[in-house]
mmCIF file of C-alpha atoms in Angstrom:
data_model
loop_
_atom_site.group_PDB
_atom_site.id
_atom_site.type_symbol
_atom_site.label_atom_id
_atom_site.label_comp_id
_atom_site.label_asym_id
_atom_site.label_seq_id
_atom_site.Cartn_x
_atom_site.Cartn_y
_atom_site.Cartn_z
ATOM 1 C CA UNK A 1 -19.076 -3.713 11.606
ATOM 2 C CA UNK A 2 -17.123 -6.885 11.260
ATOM 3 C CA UNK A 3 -14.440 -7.452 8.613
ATOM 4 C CA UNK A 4 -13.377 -11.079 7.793
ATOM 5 C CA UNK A 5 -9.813 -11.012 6.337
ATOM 6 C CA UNK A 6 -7.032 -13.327 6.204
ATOM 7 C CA UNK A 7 -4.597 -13.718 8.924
ATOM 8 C CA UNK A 8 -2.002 -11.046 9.259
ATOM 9 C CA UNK A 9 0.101 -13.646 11.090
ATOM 10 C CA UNK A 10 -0.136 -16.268 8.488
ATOM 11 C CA UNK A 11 1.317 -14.159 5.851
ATOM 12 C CA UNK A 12 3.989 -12.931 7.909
ATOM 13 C CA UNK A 13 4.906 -16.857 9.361
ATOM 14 C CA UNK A 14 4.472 -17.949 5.356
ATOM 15 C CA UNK A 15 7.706 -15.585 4.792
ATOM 16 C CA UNK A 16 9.485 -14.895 8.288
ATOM 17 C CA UNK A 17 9.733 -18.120 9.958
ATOM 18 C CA UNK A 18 10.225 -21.969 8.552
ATOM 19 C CA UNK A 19 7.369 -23.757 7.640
ATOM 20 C CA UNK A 20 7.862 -26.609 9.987
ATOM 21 C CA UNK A 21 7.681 -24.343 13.107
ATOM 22 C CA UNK A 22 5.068 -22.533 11.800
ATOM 23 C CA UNK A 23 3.020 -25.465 11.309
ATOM 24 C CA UNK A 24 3.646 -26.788 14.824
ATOM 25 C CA UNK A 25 2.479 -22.977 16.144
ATOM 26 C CA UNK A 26 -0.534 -22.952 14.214
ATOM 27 C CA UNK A 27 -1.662 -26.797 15.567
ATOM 28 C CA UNK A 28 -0.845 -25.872 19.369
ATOM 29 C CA UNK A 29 -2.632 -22.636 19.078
ATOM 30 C CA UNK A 30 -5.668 -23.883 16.944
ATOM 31 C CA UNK A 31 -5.166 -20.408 14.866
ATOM 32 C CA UNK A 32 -7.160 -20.594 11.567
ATOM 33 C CA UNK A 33 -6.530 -19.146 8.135
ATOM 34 C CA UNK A 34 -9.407 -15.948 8.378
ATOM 35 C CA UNK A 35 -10.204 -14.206 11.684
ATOM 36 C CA UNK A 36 -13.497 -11.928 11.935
ATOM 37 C CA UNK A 37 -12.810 -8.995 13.435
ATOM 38 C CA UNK A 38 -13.714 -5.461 13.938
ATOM 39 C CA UNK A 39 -11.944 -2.472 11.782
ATOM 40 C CA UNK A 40 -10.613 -0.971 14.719
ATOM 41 C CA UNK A 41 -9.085 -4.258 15.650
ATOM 42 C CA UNK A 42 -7.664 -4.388 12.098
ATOM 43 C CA UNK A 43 -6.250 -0.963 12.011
ATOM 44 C CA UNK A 44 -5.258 0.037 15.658
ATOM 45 C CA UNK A 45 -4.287 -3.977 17.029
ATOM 46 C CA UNK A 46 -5.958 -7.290 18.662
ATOM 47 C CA UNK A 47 -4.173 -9.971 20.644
ATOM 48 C CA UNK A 48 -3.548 -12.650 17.705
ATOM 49 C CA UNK A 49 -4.136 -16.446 19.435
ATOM 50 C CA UNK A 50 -1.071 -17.714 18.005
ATOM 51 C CA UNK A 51 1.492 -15.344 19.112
ATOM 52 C CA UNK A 52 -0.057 -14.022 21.798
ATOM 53 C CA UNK A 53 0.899 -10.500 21.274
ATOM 54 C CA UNK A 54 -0.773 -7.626 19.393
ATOM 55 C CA UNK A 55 -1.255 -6.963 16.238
ATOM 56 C CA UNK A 56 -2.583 -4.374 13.415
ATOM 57 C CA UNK A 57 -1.955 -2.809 10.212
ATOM 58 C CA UNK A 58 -0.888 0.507 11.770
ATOM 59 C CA UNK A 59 -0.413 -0.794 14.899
ATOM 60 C CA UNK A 60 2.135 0.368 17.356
ATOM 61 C CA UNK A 61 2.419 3.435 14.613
ATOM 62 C CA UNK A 62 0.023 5.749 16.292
ATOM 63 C CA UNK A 63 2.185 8.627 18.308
ATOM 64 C CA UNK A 64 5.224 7.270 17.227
ATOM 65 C CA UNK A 65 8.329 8.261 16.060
ATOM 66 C CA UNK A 66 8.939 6.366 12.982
ATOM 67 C CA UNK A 67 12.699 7.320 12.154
ATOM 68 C CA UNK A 68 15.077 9.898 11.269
ATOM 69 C CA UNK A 69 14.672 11.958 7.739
ATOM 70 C CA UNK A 70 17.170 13.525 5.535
ATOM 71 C CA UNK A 71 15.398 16.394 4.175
ATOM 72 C CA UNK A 72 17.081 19.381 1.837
ATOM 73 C CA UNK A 73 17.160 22.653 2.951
ATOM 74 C CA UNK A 74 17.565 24.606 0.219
ATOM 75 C CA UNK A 75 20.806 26.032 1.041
ATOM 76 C CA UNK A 76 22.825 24.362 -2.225
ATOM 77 C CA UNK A 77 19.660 24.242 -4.651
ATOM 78 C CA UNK A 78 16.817 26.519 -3.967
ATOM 79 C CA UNK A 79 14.795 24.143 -6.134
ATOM 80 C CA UNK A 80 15.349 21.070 -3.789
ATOM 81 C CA UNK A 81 13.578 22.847 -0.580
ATOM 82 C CA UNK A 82 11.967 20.427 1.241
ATOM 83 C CA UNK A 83 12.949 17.494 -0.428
ATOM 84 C CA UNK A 84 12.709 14.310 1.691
ATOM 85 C CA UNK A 85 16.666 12.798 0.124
ATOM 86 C CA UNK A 86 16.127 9.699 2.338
ATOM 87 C CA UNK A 87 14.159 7.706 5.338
ATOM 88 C CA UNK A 88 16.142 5.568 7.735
ATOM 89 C CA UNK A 89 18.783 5.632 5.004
ATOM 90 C CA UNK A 90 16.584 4.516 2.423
ATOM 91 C CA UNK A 91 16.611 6.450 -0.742
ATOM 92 C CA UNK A 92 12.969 8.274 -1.326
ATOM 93 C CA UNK A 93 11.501 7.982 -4.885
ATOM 94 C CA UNK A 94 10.764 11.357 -6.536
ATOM 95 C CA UNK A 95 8.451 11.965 -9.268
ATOM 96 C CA UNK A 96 7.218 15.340 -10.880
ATOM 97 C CA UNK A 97 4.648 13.342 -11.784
ATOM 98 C CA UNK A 98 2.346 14.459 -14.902
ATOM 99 C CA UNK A 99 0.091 17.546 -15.226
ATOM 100 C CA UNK A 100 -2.953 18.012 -16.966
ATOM 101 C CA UNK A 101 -4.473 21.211 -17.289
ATOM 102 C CA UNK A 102 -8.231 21.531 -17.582
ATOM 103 C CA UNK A 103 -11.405 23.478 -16.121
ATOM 104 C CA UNK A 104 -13.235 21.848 -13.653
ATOM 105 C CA UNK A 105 -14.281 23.588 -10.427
ATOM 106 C CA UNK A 106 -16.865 25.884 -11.340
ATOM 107 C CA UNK A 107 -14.885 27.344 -14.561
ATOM 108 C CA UNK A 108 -11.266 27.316 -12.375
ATOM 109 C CA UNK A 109 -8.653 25.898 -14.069
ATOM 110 C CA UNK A 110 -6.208 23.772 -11.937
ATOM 111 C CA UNK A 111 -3.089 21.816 -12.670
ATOM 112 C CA UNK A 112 -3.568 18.147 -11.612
ATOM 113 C CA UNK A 113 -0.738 16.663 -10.674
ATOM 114 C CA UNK A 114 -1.169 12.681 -10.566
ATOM 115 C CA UNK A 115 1.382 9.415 -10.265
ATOM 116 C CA UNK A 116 3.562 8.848 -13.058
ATOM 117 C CA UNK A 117 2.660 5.207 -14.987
ATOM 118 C CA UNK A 118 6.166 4.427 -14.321
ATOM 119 C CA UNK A 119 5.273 4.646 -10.315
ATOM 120 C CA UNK A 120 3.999 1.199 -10.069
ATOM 121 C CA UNK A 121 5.197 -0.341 -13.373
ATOM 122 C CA UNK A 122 8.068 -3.474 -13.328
ATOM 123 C CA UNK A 123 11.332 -2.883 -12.959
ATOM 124 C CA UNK A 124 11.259 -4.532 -16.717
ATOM 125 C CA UNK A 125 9.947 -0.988 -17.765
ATOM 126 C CA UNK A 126 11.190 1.244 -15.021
ATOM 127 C CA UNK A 127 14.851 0.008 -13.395
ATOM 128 C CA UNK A 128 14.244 1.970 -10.746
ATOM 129 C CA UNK A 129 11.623 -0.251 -8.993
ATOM 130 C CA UNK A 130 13.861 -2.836 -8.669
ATOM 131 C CA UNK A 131 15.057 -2.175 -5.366
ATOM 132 C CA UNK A 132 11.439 -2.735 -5.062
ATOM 133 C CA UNK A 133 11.006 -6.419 -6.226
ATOM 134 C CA UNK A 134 12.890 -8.916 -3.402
ATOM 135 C CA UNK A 135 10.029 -11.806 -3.514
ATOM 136 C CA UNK A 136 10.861 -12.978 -7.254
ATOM 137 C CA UNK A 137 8.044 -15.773 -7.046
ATOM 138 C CA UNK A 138 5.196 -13.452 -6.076
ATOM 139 C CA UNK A 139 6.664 -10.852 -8.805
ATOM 140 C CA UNK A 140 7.017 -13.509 -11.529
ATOM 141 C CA UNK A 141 10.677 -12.366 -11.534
ATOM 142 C CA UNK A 142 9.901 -8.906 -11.538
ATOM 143 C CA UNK A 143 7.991 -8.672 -13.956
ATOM 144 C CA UNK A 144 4.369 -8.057 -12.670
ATOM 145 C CA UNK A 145 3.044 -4.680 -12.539
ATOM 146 C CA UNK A 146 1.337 -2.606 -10.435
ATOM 147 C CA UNK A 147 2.833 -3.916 -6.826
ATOM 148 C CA UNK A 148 6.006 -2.678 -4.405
ATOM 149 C CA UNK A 149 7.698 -5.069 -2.565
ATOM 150 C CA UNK A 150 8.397 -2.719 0.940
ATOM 151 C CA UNK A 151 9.655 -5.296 3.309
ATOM 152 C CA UNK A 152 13.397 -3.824 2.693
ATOM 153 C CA UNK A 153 11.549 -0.669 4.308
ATOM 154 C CA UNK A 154 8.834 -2.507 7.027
ATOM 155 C CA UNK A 155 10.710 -5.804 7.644
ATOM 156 C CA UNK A 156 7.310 -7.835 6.748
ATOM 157 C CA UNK A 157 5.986 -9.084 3.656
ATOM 158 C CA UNK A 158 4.009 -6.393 2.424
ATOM 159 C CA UNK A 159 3.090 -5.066 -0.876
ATOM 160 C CA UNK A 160 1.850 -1.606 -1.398
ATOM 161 C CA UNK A 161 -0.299 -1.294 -4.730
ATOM 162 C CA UNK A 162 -3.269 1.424 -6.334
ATOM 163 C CA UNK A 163 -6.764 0.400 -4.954
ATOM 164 C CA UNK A 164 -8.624 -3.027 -6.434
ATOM 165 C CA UNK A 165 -4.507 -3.559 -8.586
ATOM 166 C CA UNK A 166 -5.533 -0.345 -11.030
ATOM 167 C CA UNK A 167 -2.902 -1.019 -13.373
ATOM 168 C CA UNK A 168 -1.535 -4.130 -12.317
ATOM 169 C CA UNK A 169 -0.995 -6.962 -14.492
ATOM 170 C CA UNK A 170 -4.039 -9.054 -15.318
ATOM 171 C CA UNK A 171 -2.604 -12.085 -12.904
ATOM 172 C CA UNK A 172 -3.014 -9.920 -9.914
ATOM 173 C CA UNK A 173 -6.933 -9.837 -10.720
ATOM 174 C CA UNK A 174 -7.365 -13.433 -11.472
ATOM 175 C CA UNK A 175 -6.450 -14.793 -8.158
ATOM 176 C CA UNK A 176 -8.882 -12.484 -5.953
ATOM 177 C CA UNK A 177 -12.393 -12.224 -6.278
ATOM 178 C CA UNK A 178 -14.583 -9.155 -6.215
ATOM 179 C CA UNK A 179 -11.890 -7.077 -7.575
ATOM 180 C CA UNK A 180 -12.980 -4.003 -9.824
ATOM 181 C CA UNK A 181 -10.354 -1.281 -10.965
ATOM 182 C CA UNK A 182 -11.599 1.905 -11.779
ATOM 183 C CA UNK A 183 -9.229 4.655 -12.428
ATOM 184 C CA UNK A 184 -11.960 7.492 -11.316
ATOM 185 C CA UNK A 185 -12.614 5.906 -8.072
ATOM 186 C CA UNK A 186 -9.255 4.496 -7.272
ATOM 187 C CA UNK A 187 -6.425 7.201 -9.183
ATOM 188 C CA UNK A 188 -4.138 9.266 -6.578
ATOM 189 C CA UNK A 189 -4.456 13.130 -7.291
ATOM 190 C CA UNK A 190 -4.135 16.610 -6.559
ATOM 191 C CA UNK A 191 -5.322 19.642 -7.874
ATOM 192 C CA UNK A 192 -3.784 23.008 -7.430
ATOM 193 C CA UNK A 193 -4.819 26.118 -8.512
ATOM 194 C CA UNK A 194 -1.610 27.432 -10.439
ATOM 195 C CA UNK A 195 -1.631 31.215 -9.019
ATOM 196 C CA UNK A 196 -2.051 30.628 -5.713
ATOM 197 C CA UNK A 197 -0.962 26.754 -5.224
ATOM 198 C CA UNK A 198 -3.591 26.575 -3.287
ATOM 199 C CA UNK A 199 -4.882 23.226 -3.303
ATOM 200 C CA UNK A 200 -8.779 22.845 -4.099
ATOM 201 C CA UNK A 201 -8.834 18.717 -4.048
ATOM 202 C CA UNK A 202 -7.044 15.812 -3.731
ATOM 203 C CA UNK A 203 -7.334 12.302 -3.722
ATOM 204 C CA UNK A 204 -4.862 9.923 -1.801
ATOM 205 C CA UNK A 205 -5.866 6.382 -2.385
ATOM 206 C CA UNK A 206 -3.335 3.068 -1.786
ATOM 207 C CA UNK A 207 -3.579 -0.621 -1.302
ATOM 208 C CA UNK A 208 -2.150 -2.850 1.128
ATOM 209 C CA UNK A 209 -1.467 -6.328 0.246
ATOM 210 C CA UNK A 210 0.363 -9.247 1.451
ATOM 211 C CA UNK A 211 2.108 -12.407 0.226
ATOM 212 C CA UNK A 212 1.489 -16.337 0.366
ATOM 213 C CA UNK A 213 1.421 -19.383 -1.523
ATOM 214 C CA UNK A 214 1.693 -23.061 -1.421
ATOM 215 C CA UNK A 215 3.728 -24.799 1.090
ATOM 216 C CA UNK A 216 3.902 -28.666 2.033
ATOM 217 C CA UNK A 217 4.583 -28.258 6.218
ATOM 218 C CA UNK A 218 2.157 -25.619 6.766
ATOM 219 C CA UNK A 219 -1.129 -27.948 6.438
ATOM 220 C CA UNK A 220 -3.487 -25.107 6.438
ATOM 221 C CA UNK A 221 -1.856 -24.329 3.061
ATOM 222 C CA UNK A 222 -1.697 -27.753 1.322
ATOM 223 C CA UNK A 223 -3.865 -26.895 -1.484
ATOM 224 C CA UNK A 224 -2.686 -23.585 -2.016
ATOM 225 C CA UNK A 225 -1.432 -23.906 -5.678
ATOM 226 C CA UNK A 226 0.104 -20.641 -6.522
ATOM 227 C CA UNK A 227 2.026 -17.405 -5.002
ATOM 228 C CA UNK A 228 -0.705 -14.741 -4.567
ATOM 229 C CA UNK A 229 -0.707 -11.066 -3.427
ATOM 230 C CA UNK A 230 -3.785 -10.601 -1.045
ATOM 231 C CA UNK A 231 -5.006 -7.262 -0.457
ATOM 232 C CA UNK A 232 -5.767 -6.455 3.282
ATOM 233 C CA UNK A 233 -7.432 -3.385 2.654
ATOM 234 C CA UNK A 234 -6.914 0.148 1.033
ATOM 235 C CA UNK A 235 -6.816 3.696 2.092
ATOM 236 C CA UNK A 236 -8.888 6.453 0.574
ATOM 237 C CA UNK A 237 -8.254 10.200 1.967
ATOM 238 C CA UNK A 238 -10.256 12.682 -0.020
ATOM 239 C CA UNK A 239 -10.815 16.477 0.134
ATOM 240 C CA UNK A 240 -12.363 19.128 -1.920
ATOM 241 C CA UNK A 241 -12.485 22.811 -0.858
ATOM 242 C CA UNK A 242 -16.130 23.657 0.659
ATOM 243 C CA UNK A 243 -15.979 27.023 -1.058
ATOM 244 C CA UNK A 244 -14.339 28.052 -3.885
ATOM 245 C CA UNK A 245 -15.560 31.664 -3.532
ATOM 246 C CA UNK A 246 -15.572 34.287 -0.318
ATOM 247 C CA UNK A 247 -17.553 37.487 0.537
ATOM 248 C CA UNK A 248 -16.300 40.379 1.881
#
């Protein structure tokens, strides 16, 4: 299967390097704006014709050791056991997130545990996304919700969100076509059954998305009008226990 997506290259040039030389790579290389390519090429890398080098969204990530963690041991707070404190030296964002109790799998009831509405919600709601919000045009000065700005973390221009924007702000959905939100096919959950913590399903779901907008040197982009967030695809892990019940 082929994908057709938008250049990973030309939304990192749009933000990483000036627009002259950018335009002046794209000409000599003949790159265009969409590429068609495969999924695995997406995911795992291709050799882009501009840069010459490879690239992917997880790409050289496979195997790899992606820095050191900070992690709690226990030893001060018992409750704190495990907690990642920081990555790289980056604070980590921790949520207890909500729980709803209800019967669902065949008459168990489970705790769900799901994201918090203050997860992806502006820093005009929550302050403590604003380390999240460094692209102030894309963000409407940080006031757009549903998007986190992780290039402080990745060093590109990338934008993590919920699948299809669920609960972004309505400008995220006017600018992309196709785009359906749906918070039963596109929520992150987990359910745990509360005796045993065993976990009976869960539901890991994210969106990446990258930035561009209108630029006078970089032709290809002349008639680009506004700053828009374009989602390069989004990630859906999903698991429910086989067998809820065991014979002896």
């Amino acid at each position: 299967n082929f994908y057709i997506f938008k250049s990973l290259v030309f939304q990192g040039v749009y933000s990483l390097i000036d627009h002259t030389v950018a335009n002046m790579l794209i000409q000599l290389s003949k790159a265009t704006l969409f590429q068609r390519r495969t999924v695995r090429e997406l995911l795992w890398g291709y050799t882009d014709p501009m840069l010459k080098s490879t690239l992917g969204v997880f790409y050289p990530y496979n195997n790899t050791f992606d820095g050191p963690y900070s992690v709690f041991t226990g030893k001060d707070d018992i409750t704190k056991v495990a907690y990642i404190d920081n990555w790289r030296g980056y604070p980590m964002q921790r949520s207890r997130g909500k729980i709803l109790i209800y019967e669902d799998l065949k008459g168990i009831t489970v705790y769900r545990y799901t994201l918090p509405d203050s997860t992806f919600a502006s820093p005009t709601i929550n302050p403590h996304n604003k380390c999240y919000c460094t692209n102030y045009e894309a963000t409407k000065n940080c006031t757009m919700a549903g998007v986190l700005d992780i290039k402080t973390c990745t060093g590109s221009p990338v934008f993590i969100s919920l699948p299809h924007f669920l609960h972004g702000s309505p400008d995220l959905l006017e600018v992309v076509d196709g785009l359906r939100p749906d918070d039963v096919e596109h929520k992150t959950f987990l359910d745990v059954e509360p005796t045993t913590g065993f976990t009976l399903r869960f539901a890991k779901r994210l969106q990446i998305n990258m930035g561009y907008g209108p630029s006078k040197e970089i032709k290809i982009l002349n008639q680009i009008k506004h700053n828009t967030l374009l989602p390069i695809l989004w990630l859906n892990e999903v698991s429910i226990t086989k067998y809820l019940c065991c014979s002896v």
